[in-house]
PDB file of C-alpha atoms in Angstrom:
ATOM      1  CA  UNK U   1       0.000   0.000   0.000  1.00 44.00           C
ATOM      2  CA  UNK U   2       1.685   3.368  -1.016  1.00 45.00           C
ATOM      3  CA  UNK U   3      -0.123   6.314   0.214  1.00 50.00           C
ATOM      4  CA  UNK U   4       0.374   9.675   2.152  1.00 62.00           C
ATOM      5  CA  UNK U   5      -0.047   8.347   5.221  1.00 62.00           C
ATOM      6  CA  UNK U   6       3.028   6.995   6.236  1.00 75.00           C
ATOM      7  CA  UNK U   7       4.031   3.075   8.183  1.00 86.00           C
ATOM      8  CA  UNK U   8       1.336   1.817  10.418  1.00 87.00           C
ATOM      9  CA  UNK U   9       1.240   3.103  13.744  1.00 90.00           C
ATOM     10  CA  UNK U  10      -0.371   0.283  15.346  1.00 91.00           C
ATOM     11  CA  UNK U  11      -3.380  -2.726  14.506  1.00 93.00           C
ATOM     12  CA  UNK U  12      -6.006  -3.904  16.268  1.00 93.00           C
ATOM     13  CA  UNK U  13      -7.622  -7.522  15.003  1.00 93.00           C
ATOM     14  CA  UNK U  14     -11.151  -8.111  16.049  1.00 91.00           C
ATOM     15  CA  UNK U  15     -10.977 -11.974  17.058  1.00 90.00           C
ATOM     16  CA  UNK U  16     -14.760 -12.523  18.010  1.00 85.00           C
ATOM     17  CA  UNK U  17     -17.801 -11.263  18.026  1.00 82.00           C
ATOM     18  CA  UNK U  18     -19.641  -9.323  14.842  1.00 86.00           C
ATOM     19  CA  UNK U  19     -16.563  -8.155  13.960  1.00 89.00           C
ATOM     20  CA  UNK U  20     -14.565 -11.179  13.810  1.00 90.00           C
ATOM     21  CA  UNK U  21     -12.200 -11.124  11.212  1.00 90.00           C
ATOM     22  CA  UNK U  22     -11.405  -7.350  10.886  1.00 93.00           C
ATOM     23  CA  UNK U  23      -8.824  -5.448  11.990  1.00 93.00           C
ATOM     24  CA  UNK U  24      -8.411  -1.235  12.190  1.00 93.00           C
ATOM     25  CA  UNK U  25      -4.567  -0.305  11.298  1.00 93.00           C
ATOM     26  CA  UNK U  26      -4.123   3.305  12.642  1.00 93.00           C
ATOM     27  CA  UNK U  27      -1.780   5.793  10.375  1.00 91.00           C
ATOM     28  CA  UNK U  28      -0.323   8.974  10.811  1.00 87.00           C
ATOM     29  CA  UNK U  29      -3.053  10.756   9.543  1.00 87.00           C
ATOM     30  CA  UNK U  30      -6.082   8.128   9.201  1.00 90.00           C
ATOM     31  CA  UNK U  31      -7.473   5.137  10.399  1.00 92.00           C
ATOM     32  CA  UNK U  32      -8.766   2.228   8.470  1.00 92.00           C
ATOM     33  CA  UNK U  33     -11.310  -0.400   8.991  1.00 93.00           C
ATOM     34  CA  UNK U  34     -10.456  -3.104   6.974  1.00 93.00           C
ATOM     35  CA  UNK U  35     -11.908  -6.565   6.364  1.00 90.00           C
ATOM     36  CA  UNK U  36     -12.727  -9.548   4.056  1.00 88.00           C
ATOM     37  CA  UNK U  37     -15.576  -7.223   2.538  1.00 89.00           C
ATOM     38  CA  UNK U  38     -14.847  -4.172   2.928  1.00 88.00           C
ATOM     39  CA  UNK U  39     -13.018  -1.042   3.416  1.00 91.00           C
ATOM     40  CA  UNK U  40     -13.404   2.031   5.131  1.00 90.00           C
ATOM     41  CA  UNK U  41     -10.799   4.967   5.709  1.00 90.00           C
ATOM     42  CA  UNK U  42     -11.584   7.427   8.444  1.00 90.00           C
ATOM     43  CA  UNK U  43      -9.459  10.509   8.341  1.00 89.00           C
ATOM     44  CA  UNK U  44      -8.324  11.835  11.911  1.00 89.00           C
ATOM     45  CA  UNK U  45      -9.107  14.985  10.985  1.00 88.00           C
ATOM     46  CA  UNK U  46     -12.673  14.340  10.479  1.00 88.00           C
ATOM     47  CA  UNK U  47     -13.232  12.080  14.243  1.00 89.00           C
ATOM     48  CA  UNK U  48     -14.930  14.886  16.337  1.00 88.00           C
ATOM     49  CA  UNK U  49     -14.512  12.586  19.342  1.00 90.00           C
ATOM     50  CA  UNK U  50     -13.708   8.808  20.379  1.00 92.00           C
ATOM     51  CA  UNK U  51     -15.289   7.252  23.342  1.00 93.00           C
ATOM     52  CA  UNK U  52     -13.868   4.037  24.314  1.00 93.00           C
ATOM     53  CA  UNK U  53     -15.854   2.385  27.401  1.00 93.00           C
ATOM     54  CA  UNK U  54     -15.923  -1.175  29.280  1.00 93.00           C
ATOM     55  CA  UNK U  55     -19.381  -1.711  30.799  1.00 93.00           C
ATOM     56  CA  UNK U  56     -21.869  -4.718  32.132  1.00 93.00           C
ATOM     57  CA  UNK U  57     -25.102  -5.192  30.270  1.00 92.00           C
ATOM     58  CA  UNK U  58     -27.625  -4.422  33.108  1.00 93.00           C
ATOM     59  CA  UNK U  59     -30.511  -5.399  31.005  1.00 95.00           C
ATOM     60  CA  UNK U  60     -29.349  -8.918  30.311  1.00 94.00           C
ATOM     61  CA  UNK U  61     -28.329  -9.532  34.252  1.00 95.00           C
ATOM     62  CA  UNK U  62     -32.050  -8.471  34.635  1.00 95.00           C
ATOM     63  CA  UNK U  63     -33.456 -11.104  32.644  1.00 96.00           C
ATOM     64  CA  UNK U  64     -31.209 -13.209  33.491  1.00 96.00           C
ATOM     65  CA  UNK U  65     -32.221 -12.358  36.796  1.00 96.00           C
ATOM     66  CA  UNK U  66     -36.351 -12.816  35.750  1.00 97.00           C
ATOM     67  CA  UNK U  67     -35.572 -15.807  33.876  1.00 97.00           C
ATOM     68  CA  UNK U  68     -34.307 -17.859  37.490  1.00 97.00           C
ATOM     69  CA  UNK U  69     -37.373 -16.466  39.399  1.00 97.00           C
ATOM     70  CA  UNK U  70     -39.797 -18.192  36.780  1.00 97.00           C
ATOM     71  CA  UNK U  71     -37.785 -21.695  36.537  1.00 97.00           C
ATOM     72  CA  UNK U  72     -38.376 -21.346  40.553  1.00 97.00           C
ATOM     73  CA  UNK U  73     -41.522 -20.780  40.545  1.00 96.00           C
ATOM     74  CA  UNK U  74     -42.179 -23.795  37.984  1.00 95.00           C
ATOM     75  CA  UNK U  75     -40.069 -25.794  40.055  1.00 95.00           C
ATOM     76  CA  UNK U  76     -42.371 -24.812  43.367  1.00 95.00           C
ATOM     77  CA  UNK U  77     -45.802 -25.185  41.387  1.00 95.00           C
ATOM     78  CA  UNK U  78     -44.755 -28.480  39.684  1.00 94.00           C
ATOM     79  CA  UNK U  79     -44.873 -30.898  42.380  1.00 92.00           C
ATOM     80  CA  UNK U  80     -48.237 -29.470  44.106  1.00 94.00           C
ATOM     81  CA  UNK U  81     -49.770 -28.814  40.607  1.00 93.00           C
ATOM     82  CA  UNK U  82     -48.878 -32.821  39.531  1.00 92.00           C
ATOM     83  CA  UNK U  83     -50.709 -34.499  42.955  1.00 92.00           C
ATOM     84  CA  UNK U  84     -53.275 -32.741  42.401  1.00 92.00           C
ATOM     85  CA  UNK U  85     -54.149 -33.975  39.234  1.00 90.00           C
ATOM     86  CA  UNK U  86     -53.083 -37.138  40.173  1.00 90.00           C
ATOM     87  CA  UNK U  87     -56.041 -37.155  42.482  1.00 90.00           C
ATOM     88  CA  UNK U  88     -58.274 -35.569  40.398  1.00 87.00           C
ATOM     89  CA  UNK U  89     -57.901 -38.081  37.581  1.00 86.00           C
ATOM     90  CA  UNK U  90     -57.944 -41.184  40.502  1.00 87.00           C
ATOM     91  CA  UNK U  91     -61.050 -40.079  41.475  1.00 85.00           C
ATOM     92  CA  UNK U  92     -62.745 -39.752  37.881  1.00 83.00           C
ATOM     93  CA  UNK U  93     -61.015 -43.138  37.227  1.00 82.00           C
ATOM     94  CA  UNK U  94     -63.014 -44.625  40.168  1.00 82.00           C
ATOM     95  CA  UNK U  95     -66.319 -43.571  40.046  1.00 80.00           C
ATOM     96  CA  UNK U  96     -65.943 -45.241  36.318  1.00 74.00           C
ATOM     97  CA  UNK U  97     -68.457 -43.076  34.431  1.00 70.00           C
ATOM     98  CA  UNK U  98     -69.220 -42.081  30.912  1.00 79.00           C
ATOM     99  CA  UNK U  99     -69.619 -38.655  29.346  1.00 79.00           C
ATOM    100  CA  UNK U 100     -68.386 -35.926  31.587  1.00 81.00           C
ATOM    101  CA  UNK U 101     -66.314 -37.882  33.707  1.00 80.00           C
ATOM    102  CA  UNK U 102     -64.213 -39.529  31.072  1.00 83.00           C
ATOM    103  CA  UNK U 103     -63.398 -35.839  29.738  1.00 85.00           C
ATOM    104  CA  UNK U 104     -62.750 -34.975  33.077  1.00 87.00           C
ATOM    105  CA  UNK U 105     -60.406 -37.664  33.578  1.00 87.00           C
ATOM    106  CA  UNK U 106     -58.769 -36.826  30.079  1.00 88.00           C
ATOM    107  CA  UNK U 107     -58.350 -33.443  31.116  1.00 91.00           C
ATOM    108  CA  UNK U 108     -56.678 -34.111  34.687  1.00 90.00           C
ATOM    109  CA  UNK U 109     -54.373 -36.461  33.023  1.00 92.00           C
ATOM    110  CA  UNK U 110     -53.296 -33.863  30.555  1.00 94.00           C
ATOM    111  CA  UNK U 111     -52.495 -31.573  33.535  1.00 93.00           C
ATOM    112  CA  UNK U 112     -50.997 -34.384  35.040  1.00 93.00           C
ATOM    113  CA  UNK U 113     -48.374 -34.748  31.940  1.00 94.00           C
ATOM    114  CA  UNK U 114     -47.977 -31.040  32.248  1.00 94.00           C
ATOM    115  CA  UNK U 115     -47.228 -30.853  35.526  1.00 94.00           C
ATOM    116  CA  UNK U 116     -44.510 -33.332  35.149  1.00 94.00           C
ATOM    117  CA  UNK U 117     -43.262 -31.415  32.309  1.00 95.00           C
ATOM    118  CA  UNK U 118     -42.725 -28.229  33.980  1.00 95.00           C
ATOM    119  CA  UNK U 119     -40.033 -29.107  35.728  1.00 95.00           C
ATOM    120  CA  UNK U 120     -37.615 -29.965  32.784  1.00 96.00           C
ATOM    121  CA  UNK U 121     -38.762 -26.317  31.106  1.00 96.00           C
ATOM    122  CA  UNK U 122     -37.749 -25.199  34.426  1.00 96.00           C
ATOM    123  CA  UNK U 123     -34.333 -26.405  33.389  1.00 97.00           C
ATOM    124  CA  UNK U 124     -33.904 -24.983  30.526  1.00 97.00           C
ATOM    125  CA  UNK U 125     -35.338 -21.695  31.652  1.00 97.00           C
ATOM    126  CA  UNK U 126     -32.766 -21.796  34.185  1.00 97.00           C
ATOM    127  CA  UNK U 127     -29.716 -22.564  31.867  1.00 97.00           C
ATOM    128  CA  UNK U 128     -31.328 -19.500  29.728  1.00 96.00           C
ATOM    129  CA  UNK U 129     -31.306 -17.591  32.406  1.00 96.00           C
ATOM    130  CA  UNK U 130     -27.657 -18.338  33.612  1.00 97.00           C
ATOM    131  CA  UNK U 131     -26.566 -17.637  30.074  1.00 96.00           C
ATOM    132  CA  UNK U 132     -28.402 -14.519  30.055  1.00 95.00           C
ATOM    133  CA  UNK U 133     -26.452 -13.357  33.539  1.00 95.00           C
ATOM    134  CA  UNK U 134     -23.371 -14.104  32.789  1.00 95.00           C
ATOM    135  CA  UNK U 135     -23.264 -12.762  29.194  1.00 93.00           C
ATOM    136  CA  UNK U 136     -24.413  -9.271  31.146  1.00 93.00           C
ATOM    137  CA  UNK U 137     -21.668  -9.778  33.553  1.00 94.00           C
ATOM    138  CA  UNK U 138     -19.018  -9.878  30.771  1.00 92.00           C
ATOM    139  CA  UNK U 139     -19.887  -6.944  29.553  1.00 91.00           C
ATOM    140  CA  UNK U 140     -18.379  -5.471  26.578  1.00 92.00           C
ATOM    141  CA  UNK U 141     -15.373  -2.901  25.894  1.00 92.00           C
ATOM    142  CA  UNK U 142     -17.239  -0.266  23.380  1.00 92.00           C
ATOM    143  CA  UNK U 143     -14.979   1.909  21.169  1.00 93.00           C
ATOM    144  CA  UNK U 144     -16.742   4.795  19.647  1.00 94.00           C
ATOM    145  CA  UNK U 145     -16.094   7.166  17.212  1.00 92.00           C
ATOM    146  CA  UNK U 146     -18.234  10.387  16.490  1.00 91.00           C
ATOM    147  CA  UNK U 147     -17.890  11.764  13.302  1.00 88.00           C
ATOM    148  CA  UNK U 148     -19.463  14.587  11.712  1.00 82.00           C
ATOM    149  CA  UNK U 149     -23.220  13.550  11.146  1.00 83.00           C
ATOM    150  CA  UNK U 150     -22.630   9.880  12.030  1.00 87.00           C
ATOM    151  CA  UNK U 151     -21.471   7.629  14.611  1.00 90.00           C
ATOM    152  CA  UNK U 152     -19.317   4.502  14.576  1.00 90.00           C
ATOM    153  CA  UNK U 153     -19.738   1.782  16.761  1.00 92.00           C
ATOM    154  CA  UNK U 154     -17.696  -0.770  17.406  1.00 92.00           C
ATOM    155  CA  UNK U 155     -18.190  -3.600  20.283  1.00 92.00           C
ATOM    156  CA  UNK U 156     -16.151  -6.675  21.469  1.00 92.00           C
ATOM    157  CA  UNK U 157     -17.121  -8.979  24.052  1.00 91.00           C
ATOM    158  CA  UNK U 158     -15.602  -8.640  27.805  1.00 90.00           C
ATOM    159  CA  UNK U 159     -13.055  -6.168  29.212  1.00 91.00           C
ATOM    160  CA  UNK U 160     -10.434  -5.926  26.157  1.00 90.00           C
ATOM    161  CA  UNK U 161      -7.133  -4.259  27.013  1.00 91.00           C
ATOM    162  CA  UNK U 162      -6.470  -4.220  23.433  1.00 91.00           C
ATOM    163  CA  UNK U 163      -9.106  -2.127  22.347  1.00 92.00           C
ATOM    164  CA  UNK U 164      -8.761   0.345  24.912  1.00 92.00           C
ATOM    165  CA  UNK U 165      -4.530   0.752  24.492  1.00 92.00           C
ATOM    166  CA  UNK U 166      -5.659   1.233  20.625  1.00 92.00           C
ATOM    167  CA  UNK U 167      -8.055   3.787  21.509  1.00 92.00           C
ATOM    168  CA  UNK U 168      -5.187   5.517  23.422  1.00 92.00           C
ATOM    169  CA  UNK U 169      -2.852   5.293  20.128  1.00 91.00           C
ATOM    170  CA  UNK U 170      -5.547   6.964  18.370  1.00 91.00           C
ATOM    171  CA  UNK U 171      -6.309   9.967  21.122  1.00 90.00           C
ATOM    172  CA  UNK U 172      -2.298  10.369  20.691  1.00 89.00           C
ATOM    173  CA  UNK U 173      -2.542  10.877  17.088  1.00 88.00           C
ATOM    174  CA  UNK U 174      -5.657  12.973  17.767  1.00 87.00           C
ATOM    175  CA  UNK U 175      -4.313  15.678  20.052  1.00 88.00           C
ATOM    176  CA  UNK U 176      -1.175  15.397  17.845  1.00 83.00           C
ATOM    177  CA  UNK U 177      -3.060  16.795  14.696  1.00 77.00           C
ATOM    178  CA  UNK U 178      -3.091  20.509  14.235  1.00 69.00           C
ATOM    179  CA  UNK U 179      -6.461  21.553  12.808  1.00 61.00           C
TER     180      UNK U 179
END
């Protein structure tokens, strides 16, 4: 590449996420986004400000949060909800009738199957919810650049020292520029 702007000051490689497979190179006078399908140069003259910020995703510790209390209360309501349409259906079963009785009993044992049910989506509402909680706990490291009349944003997973020393390298070269 022979342009203007000089060796590469530094690189950043995006190793996960959205952005997996893309890298920024910062130059002298410009930074570039660069990646299997595309390309995008961003002067440093034109960046009206960079934000680069590490923060926990509060919304998905609350659902993950929501998502626990409902697998425990389908845990708690399983067991009670099961006997009694165990009973229910024992007793239509016994007094051995026709009609209204026979639905009844194929309705208490379809509550029955239900019941015994719940617990497994209780499971898997749990492991949702775990998921959910600990994806907000990571968090993500946010680098963003304000330009005029548009915004780049540009997210990776977790606290990333990486991103944030890069974001330094490019205030440098910002406060270096005269404008």
């Amino acid at each position: 590449m022979s342009t203007d702007a000089g060796p590469a000051i530094t690189r950043y490689d995006f190793t996960a996420g959205a952005l997996r497979g893309t890298h920024f190179t910062l130059y002298a006078s410009c930074l570039i986004h660069r990646g299997d399908n595309h390309l995008e140069t961003l002067p440093l003259a034109a960046i009206a400000s960079l934000r680069v910020a590490y923060e926990r995703d509060g919304r998905r510790l609350g659902w993950g949060v929501v998502l626990l209390f409902v697998a425990l209360v389908l845990f708690a309501v399983s067991g009670p909800l099961a006997g009694l349409a165990a009973d229910a259906a024992t007793e239509m079963a016994a007094t051995g009738g026709q009609g209204v009785a026979r639905a009844l009993y194929g309705v208490f044992r379809f509550m029955l199957a239900v019941a015994n049910a719940l617990p497994f989506a209780g499971a898997a509402i749990a492991l949702g919810g775990i998921a959910l909680g600990v994806l907000g706990w990571l968090g993500s490291t946010t680098l963003v650049l304000d330009l005029a009349g548009s915004q780049r944003v540009y997210p990776v997973r977790g606290r990333n020292s990486g991103l944030l020393d890069f974001s330094e390298a490019i205030c440098e070269r910002l406060m270096s520029l005269k404008r």
